Short mmCIF file of C-alpha atoms (C1' of nucleotides) in Angstrom, two decimals:
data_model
loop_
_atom_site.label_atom_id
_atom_site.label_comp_id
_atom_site.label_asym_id
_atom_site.label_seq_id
_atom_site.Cartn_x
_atom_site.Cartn_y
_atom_site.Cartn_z
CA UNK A 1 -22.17 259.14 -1.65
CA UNK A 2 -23.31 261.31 1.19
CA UNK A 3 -25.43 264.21 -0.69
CA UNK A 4 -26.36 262.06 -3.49
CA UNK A 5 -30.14 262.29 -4.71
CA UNK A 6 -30.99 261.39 -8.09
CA UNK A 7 -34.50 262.60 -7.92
CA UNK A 8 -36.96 260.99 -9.61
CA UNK A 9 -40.14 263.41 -10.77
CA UNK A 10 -42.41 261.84 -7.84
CA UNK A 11 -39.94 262.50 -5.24
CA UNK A 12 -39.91 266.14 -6.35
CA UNK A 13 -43.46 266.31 -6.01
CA UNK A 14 -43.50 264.57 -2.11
CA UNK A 15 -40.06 266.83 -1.54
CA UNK A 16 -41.94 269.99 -2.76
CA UNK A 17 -44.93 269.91 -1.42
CA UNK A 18 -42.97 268.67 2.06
CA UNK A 19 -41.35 271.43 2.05
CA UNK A 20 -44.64 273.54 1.32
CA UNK A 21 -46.52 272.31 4.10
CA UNK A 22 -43.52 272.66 6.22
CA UNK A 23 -43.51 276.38 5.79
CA UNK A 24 -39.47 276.68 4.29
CA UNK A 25 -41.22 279.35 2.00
CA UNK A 26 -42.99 282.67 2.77
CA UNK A 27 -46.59 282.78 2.02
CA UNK A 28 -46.68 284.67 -1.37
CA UNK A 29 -42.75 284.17 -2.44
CA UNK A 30 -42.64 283.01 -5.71
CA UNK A 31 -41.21 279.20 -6.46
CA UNK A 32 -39.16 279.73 -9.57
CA UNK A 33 -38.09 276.25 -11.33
CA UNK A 34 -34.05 277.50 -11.91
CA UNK A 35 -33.26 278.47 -8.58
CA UNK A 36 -35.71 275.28 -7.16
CA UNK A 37 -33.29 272.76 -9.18
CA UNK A 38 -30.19 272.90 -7.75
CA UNK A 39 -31.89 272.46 -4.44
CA UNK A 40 -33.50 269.45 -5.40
CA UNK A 41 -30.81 267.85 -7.63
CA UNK A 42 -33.04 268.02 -10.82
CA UNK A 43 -33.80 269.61 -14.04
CA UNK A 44 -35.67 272.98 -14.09
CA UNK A 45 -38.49 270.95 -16.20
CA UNK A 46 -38.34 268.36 -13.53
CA UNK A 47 -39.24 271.18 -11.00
CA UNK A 48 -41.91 272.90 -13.25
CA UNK A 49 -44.02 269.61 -13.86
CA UNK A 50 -43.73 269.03 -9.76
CA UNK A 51 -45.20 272.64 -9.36
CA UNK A 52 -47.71 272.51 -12.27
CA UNK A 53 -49.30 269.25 -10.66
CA UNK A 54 -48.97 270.95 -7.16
CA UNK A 55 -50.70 273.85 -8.36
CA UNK A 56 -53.93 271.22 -8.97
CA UNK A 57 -53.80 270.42 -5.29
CA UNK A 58 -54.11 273.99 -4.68
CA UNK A 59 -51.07 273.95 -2.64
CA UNK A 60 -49.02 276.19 -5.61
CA UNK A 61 -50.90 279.39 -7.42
CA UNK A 62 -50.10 279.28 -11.15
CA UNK A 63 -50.33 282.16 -13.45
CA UNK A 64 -49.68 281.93 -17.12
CA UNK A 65 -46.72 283.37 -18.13
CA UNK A 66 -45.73 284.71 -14.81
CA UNK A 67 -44.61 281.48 -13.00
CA UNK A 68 -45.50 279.79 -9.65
CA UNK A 69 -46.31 281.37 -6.18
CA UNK A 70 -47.04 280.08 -2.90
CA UNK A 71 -50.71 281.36 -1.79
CA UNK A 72 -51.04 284.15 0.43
CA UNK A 73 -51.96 283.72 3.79
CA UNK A 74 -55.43 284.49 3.96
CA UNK A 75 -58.24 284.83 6.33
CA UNK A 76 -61.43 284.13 4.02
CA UNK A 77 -59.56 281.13 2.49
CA UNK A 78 -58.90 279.95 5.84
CA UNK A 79 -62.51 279.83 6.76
CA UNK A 80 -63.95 278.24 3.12
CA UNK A 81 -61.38 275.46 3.75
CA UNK A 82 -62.56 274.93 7.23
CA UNK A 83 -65.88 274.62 6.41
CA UNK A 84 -65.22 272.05 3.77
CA UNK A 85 -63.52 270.30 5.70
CA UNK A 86 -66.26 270.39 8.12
CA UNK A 87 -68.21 268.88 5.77
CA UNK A 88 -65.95 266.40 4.42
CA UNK A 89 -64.91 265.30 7.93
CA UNK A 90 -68.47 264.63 9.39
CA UNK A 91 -69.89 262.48 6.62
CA UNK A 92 -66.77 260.87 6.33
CA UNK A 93 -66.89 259.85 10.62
CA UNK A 94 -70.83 259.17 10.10
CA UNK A 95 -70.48 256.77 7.41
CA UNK A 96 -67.39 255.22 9.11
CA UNK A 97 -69.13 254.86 12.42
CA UNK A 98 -71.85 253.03 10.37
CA UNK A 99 -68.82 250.53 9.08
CA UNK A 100 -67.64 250.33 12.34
CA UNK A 101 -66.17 247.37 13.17
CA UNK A 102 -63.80 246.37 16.03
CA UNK A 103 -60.54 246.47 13.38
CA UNK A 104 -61.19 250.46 13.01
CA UNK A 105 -62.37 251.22 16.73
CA UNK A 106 -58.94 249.36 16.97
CA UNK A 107 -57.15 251.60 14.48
CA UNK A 108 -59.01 254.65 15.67
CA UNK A 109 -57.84 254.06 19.58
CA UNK A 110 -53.90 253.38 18.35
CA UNK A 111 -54.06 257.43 16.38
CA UNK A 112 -55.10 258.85 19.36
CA UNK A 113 -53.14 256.94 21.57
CA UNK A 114 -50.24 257.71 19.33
CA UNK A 115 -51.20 261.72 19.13
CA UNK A 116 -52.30 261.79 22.79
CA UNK A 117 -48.58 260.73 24.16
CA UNK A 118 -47.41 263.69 21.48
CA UNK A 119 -48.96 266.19 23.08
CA UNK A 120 -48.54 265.69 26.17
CA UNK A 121 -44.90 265.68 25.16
CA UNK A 122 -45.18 268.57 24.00
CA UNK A 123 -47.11 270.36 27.17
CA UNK A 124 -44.09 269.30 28.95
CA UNK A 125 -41.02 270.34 26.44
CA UNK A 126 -40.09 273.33 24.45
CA UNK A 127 -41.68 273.62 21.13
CA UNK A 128 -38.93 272.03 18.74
CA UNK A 129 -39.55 272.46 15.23
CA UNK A 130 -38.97 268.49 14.91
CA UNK A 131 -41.74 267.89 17.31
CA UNK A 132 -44.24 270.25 15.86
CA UNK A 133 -43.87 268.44 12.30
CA UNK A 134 -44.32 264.74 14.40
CA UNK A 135 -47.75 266.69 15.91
CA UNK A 136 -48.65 267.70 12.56
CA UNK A 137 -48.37 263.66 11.46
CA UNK A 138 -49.81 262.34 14.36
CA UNK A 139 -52.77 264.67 14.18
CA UNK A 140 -53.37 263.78 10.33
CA UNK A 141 -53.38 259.97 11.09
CA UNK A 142 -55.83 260.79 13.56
CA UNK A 143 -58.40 262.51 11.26
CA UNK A 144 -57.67 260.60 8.84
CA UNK A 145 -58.29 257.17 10.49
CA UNK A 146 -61.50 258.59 11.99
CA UNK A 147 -63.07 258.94 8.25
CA UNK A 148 -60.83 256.20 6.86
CA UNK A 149 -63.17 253.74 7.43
CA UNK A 150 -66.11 255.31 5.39
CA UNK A 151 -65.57 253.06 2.47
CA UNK A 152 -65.09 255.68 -0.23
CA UNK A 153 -62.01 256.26 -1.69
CA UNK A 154 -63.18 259.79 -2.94
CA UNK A 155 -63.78 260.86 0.48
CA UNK A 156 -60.72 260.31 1.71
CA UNK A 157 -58.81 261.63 -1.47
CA UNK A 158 -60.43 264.75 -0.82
CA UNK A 159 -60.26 265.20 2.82
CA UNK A 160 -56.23 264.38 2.20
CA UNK A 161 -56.52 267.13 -0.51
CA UNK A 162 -58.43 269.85 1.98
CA UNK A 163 -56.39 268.75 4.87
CA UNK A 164 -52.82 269.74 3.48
CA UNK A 165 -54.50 273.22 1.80
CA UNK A 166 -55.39 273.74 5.42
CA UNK A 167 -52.00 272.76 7.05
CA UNK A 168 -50.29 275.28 4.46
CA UNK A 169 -52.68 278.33 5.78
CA UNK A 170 -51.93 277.70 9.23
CA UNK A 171 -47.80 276.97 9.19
CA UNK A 172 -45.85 279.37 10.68
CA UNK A 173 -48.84 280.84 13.11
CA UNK A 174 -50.15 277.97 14.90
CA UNK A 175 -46.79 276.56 16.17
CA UNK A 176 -47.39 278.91 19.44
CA UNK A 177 -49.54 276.02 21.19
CA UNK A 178 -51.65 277.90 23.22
CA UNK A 179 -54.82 276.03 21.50
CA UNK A 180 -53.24 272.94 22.43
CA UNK A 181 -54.96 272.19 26.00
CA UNK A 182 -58.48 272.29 24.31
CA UNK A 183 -57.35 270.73 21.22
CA UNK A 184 -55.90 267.57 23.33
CA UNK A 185 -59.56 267.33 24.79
CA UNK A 186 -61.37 267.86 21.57
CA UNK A 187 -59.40 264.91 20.27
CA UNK A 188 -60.36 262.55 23.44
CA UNK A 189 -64.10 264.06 22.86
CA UNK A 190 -64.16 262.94 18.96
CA UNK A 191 -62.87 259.74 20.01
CA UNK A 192 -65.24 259.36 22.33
CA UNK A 193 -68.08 259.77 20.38
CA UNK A 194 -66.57 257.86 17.64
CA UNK A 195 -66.81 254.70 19.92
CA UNK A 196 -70.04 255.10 21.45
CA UNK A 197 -71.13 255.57 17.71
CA UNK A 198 -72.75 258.62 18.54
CA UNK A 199 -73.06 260.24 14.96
CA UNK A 200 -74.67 263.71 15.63
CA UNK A 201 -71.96 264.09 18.95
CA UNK A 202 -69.40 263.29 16.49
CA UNK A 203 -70.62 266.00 14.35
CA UNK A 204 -71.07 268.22 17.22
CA UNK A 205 -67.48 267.74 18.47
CA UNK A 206 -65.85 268.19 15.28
CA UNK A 207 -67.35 271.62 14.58
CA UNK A 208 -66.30 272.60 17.97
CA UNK A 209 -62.81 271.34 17.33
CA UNK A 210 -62.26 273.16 14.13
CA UNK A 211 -65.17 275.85 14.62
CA UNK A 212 -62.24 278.69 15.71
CA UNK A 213 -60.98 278.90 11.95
CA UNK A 214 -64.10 280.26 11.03
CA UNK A 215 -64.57 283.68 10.30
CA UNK A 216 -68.43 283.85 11.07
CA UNK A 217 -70.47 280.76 11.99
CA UNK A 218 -71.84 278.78 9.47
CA UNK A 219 -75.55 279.47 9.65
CA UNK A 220 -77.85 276.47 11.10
CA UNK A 221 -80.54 275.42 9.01
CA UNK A 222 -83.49 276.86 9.43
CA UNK A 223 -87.36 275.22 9.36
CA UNK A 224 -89.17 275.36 5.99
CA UNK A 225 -91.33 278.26 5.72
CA UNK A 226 -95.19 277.71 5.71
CA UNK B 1 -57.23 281.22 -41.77
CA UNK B 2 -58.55 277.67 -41.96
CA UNK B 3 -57.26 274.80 -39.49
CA UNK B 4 -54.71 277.21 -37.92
CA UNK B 5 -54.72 275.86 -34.20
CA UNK B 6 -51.39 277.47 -32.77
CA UNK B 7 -52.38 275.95 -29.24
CA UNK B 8 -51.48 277.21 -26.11
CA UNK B 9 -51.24 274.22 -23.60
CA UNK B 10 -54.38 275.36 -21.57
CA UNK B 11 -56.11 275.17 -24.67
CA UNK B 12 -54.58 271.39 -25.15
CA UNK B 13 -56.34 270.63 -21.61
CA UNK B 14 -59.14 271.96 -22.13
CA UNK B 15 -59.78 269.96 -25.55
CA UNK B 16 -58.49 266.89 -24.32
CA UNK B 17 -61.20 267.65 -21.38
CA UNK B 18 -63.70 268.05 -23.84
CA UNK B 19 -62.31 264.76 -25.71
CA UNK B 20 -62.63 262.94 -22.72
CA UNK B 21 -65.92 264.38 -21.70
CA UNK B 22 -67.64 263.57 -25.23
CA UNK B 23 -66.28 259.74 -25.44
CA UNK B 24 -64.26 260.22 -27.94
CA UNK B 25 -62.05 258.09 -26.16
CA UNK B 26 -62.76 254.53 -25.50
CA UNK B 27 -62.85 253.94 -21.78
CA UNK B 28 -59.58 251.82 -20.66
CA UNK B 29 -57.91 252.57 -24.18
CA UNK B 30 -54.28 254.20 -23.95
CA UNK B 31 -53.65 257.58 -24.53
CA UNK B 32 -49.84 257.65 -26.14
CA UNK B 33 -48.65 261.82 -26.41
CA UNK B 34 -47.26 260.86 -29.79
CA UNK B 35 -50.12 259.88 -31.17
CA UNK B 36 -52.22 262.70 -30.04
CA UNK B 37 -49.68 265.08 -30.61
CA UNK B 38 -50.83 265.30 -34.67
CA UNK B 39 -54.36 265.51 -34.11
CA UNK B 40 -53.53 268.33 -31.22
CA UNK B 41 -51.27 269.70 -33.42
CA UNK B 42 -48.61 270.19 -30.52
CA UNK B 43 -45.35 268.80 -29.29
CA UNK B 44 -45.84 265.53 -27.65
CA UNK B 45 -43.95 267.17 -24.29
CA UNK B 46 -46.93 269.60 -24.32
CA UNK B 47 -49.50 266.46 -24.60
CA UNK B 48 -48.28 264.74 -21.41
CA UNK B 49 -47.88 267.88 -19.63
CA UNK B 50 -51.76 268.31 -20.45
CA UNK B 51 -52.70 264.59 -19.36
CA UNK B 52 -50.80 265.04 -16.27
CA UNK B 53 -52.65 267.57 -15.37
CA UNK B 54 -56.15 265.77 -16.08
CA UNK B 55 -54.52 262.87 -14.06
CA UNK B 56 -55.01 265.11 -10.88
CA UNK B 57 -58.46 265.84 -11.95
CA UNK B 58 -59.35 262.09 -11.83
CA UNK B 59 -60.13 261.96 -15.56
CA UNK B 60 -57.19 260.78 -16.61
CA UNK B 61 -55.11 257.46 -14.90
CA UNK B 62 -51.31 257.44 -14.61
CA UNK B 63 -49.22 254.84 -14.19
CA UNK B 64 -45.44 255.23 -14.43
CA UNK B 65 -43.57 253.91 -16.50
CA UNK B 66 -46.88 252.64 -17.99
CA UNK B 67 -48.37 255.37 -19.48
CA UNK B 68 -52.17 257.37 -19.25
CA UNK B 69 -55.34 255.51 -19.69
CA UNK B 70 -59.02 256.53 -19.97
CA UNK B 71 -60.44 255.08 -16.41
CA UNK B 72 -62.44 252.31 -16.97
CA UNK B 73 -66.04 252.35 -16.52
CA UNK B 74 -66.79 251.10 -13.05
CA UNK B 75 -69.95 250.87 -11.13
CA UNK B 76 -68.72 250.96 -8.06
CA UNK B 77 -66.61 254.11 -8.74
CA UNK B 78 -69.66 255.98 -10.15
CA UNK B 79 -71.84 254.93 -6.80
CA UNK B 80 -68.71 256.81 -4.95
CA UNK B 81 -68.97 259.51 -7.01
CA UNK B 82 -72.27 260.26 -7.08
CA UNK B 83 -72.54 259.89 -3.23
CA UNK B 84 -69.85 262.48 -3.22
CA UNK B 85 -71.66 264.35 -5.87
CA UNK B 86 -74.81 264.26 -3.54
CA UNK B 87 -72.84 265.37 -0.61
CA UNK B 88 -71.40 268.68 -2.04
CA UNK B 89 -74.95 269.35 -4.22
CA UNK B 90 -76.76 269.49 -0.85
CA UNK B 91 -74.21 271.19 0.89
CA UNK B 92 -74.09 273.84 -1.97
CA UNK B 93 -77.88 273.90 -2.42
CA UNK B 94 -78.81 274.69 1.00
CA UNK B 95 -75.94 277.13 1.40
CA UNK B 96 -77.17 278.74 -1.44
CA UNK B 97 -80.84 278.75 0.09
CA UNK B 98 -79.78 280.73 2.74
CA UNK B 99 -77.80 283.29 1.10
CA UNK B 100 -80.91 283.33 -1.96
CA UNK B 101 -81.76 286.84 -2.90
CA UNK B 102 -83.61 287.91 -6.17
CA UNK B 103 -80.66 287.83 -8.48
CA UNK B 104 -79.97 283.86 -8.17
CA UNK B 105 -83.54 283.18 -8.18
CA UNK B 106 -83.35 284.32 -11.91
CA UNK B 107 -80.34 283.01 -12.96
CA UNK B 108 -81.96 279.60 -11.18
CA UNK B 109 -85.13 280.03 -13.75
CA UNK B 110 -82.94 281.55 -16.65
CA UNK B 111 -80.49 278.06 -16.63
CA UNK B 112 -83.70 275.55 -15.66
CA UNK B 113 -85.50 277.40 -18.56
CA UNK B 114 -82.67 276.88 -20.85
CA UNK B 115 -82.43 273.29 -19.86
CA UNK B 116 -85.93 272.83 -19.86
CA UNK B 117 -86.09 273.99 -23.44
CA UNK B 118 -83.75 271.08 -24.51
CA UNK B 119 -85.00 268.63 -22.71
CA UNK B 120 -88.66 269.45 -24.35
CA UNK B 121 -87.19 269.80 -27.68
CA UNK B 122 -85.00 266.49 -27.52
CA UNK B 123 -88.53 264.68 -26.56
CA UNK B 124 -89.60 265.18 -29.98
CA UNK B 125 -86.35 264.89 -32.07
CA UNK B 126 -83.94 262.11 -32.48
CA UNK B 127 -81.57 262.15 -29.89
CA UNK B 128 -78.40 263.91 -31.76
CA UNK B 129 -74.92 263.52 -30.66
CA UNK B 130 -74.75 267.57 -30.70
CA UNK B 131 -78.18 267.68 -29.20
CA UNK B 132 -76.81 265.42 -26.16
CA UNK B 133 -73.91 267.96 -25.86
CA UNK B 134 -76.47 270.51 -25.65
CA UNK B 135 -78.33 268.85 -22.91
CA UNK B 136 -75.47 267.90 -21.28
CA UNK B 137 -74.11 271.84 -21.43
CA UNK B 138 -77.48 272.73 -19.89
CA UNK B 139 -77.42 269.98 -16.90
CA UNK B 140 -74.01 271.21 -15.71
CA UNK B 141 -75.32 274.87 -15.48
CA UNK B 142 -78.45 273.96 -13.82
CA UNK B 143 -77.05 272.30 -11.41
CA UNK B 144 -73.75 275.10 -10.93
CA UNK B 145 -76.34 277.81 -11.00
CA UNK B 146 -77.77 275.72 -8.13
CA UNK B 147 -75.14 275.61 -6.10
CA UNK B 148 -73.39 278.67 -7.42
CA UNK B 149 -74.63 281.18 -4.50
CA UNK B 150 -73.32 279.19 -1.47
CA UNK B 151 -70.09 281.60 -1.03
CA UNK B 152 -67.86 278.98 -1.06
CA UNK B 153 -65.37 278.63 -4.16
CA UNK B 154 -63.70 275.66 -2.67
CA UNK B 155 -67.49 273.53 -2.78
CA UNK B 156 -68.01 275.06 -6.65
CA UNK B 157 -64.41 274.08 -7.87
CA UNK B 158 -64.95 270.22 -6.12
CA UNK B 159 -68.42 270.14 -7.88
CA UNK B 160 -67.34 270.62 -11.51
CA UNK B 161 -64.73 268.43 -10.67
CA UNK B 162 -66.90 265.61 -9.71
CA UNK B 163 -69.64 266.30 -12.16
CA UNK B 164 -66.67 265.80 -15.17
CA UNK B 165 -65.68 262.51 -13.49
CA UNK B 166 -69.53 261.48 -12.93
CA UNK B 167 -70.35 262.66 -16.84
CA UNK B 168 -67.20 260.56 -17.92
CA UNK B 169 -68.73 257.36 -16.54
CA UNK B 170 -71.85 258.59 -17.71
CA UNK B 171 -71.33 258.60 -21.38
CA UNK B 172 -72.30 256.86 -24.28
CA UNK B 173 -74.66 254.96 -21.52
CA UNK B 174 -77.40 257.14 -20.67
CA UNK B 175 -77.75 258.57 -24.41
CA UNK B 176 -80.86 256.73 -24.52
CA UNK B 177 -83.06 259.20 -23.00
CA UNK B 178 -85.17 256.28 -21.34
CA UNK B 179 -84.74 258.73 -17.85
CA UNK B 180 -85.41 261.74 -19.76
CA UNK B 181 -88.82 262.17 -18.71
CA UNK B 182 -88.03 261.52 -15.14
CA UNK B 183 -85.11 264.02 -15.37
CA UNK B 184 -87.41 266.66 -16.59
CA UNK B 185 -90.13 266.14 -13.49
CA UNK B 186 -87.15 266.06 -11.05
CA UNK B 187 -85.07 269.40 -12.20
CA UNK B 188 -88.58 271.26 -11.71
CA UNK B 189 -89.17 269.71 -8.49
CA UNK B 190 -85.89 270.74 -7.34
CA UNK B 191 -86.30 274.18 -8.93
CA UNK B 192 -89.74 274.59 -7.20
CA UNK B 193 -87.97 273.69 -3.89
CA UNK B 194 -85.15 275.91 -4.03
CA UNK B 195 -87.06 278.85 -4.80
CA UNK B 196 -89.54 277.85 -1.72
CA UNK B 197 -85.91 277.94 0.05
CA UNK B 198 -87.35 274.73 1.13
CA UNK B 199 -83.57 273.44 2.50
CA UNK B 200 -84.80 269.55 3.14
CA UNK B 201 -87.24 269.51 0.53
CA UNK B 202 -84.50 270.24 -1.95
CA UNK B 203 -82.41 267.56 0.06
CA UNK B 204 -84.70 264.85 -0.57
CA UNK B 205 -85.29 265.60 -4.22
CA UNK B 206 -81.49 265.89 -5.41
CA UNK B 207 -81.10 262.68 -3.41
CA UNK B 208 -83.83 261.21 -5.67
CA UNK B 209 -82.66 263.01 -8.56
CA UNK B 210 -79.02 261.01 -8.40
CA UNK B 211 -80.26 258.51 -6.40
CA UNK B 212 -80.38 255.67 -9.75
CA UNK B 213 -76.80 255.17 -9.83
CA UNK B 214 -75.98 254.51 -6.97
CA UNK B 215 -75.35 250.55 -6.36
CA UNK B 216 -77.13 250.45 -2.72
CA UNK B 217 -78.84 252.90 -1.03
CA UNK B 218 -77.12 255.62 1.76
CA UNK B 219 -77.67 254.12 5.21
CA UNK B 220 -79.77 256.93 7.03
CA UNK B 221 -78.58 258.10 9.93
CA UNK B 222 -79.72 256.08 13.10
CA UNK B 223 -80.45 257.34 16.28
CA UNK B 224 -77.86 257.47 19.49
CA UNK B 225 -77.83 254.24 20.57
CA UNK B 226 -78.63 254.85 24.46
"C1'" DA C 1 -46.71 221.99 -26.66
"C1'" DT C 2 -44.84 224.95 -23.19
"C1'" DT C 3 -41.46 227.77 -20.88
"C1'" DC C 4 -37.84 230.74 -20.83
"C1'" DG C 5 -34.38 233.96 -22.41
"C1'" DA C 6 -32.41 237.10 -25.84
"C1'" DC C 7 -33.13 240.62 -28.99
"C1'" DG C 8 -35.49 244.49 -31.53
"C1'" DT C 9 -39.15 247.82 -31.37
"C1'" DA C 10 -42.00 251.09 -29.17
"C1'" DT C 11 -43.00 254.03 -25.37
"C1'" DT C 12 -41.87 256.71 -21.54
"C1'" DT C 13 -38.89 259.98 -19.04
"C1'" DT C 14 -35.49 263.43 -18.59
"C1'" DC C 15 -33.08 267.33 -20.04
"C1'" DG C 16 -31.18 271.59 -21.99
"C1'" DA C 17 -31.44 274.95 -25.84
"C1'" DG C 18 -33.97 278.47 -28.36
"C1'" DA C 19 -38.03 281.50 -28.87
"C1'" DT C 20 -41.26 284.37 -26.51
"C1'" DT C 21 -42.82 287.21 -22.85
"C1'" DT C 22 -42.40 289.67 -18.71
"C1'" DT C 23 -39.81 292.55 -15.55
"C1'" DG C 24 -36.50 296.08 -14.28
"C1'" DT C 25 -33.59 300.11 -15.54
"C1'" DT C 26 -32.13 304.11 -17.69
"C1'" DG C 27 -32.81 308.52 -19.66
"C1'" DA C 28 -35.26 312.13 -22.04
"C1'" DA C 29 -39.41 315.08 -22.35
"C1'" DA C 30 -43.26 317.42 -20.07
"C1'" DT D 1 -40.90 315.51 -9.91
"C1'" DT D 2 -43.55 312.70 -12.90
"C1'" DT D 3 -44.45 310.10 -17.20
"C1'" DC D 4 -43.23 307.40 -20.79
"C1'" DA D 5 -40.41 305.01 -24.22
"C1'" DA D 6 -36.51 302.26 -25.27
"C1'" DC D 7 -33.34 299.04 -23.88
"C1'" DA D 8 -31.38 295.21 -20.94
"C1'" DA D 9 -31.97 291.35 -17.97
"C1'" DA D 10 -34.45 287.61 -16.29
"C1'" DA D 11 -37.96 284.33 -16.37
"C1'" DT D 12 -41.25 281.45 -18.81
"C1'" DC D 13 -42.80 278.40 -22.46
"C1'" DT D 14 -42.19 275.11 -26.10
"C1'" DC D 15 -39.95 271.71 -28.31
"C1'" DG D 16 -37.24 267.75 -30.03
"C1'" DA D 17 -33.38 264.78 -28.98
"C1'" DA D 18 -31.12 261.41 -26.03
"C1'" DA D 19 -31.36 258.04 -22.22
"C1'" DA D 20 -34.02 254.67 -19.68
"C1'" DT D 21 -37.58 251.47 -19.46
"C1'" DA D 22 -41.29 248.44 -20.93
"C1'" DC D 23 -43.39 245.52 -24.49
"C1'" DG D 24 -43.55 242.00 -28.14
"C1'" DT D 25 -41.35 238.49 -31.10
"C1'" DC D 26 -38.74 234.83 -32.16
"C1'" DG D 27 -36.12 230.74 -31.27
"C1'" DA D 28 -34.12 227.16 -28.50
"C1'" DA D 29 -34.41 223.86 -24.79
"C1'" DT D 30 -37.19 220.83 -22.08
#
DNA sequence: ATTCGACGTATTTTCGAGATTTTGTTGAAA
DNA sequence: TTTCAACAAAATCTCGAAAATACGTCGAAT
């Protein structure tokens, strides 16, 4: 009993990439199978497939005969993940404000309730490392509800996919809550807009909340030429 | 010499792609690693590794305990995918727009030339299988050439990724060239717009391009409700 | 005729060993 | 001191065998 874990392959994956988005490894430090398995009760092979797969998520770099890494921390990355996620996140909001129904206003309501009370926990209390990671959840159902009702599987796939990329660039740097203030309004803004089915605010409101990631700002379209 | 094929397990994923990609694979029809593993001419361990992989990219299903299977052709899957598809074309095409200069206006005429060319020349022939691959060979670099000078790697990488899964629903259905025409009109019209860096223009017309497989048409967006 | 259970076959999953390649170290020559 | 080659150590890649699980068949009981 007690430390037993007979892993099967899927649990390394959710383990691994848990402890990815987590931040229990340096940006850049390289994620070698052998030394991986005893930590995770499995086979080294066990440990390679989990990486291999993880490495399609874009959460693990993979180089060909020189083994796994854990991407660098980096600024330009940052911003092209932001602004697909941008995109992702509006159309997904537009097209679920055009399902809208009262079920997901319903659904939509309990995240934010649920992700409100966290942080204003968390104005109030020391930054625990077990409260940031309960943030991190409740702020992921939030986003997540708010295009979840889109109706297209592929969407939300993707915006899962984008979302934990993103989580993994910011670990380690965004756990000093100073953003959190605005953030907490941004939320009640989205939410807002969400229910008043108010597309374009939505739009508007969810470039402001994740505009600061950006590098540069992403050029407006322009009229056509004559 | 001859039919030495000392594969390296990228190259097994890449031909297993291109497998999947051609129809040489039934759709719904089990793919067992020990049977491929002869006409791969690896070890089955290398087979499922490869299929695993492809699993991630959506081409592939996985089930465990149960085995990979070619996804099943399904019409509401390739209306989801092709209003992703539309999504990240526009996105890509207007991001492009704005950062045109001369050098990706003629690789935009070099790959709509190219494709051009085929399309003209399979008007007069009999539609080939290796003419189709052709064509098909042209499409995709049209339409990455298209949205190849947005700056955003992220947008590129999702694109091919969706245009596999939308070409892998596609096949062995729309080798009749009935749209062929059509297609040829709308790739110029789209060409014509993008080098007018007319944003909306090209908009509308890659909507209308893709537009025919999708199941019901995108809800525009309505106005703020007041 | 149908349902259910037991058994044999086929497939999937896990694992560690051997071959190959990279990485790190030492030492001699320029 | 720097450069380079040879050697040693470590990591990666591939593979087939063994264990676990699912699938199909046959036969008996209702």
């Amino acid at each position: 009993m007690g430390l037993v874990q007979d892993s099967t392959a899927w649990d390394v994956v959710d383990r691994l990439r848990a402890a990815l988005l987590d931040g229990r490894f340096a940006h850049g430090s390289k994620l070698k199978p052998d030394t991986l398995r005893t930590s995770l009760g499995c086979s080294a092979s066990a440990v390679r497939e989990a990486l291999f797969r993880l490495s399609t998520e874009g959460l693990v770099q993979f180089h060909p005969q020189r083994g796994f890494r854990v991407p660098q921390r980096d600024i330009e990355l940052l911003h092209d993940i932001t602004q697909v996620r941008i995109m992702i996140e509006e159309q997904g909001a537009c097209r679920s404000i055009r399902n809208a129904d009262v079920a997901w206003e319903a659904r939509l309501t309990a995240a934010h309730h649920k992700l409100s009370h966290i942080e204003s926990r968390v104005q109030r209390t020391e930054p625990t490392d077990e409260v940031f990671q309960l943030w991190v959840r409740g702020e992921q159902e939030f986003h997540q509800t708010l295009i979840g009702n889109c109706g297209s599987q592929i969407l939300v796939d993707m915006h899962l996919a984008i979302y934990r990329r993103f989580r993994q660039q910011m670990v380690t740097s965004d756990r000093d809550f100073t953003h959190l203030p605005v953030n907490r309004d941004q939320h009640l803004e989205i939410l807002d807009a969400a229910l008043a089915r108010d597309e374009d605010g939505v739009c508007r409101r969810i470039r402001a909340h994740l505009g600061r990631h950006l590098v540069r700002p992403i050029p407006e379209r322009e009229a056509v030429p004559a």
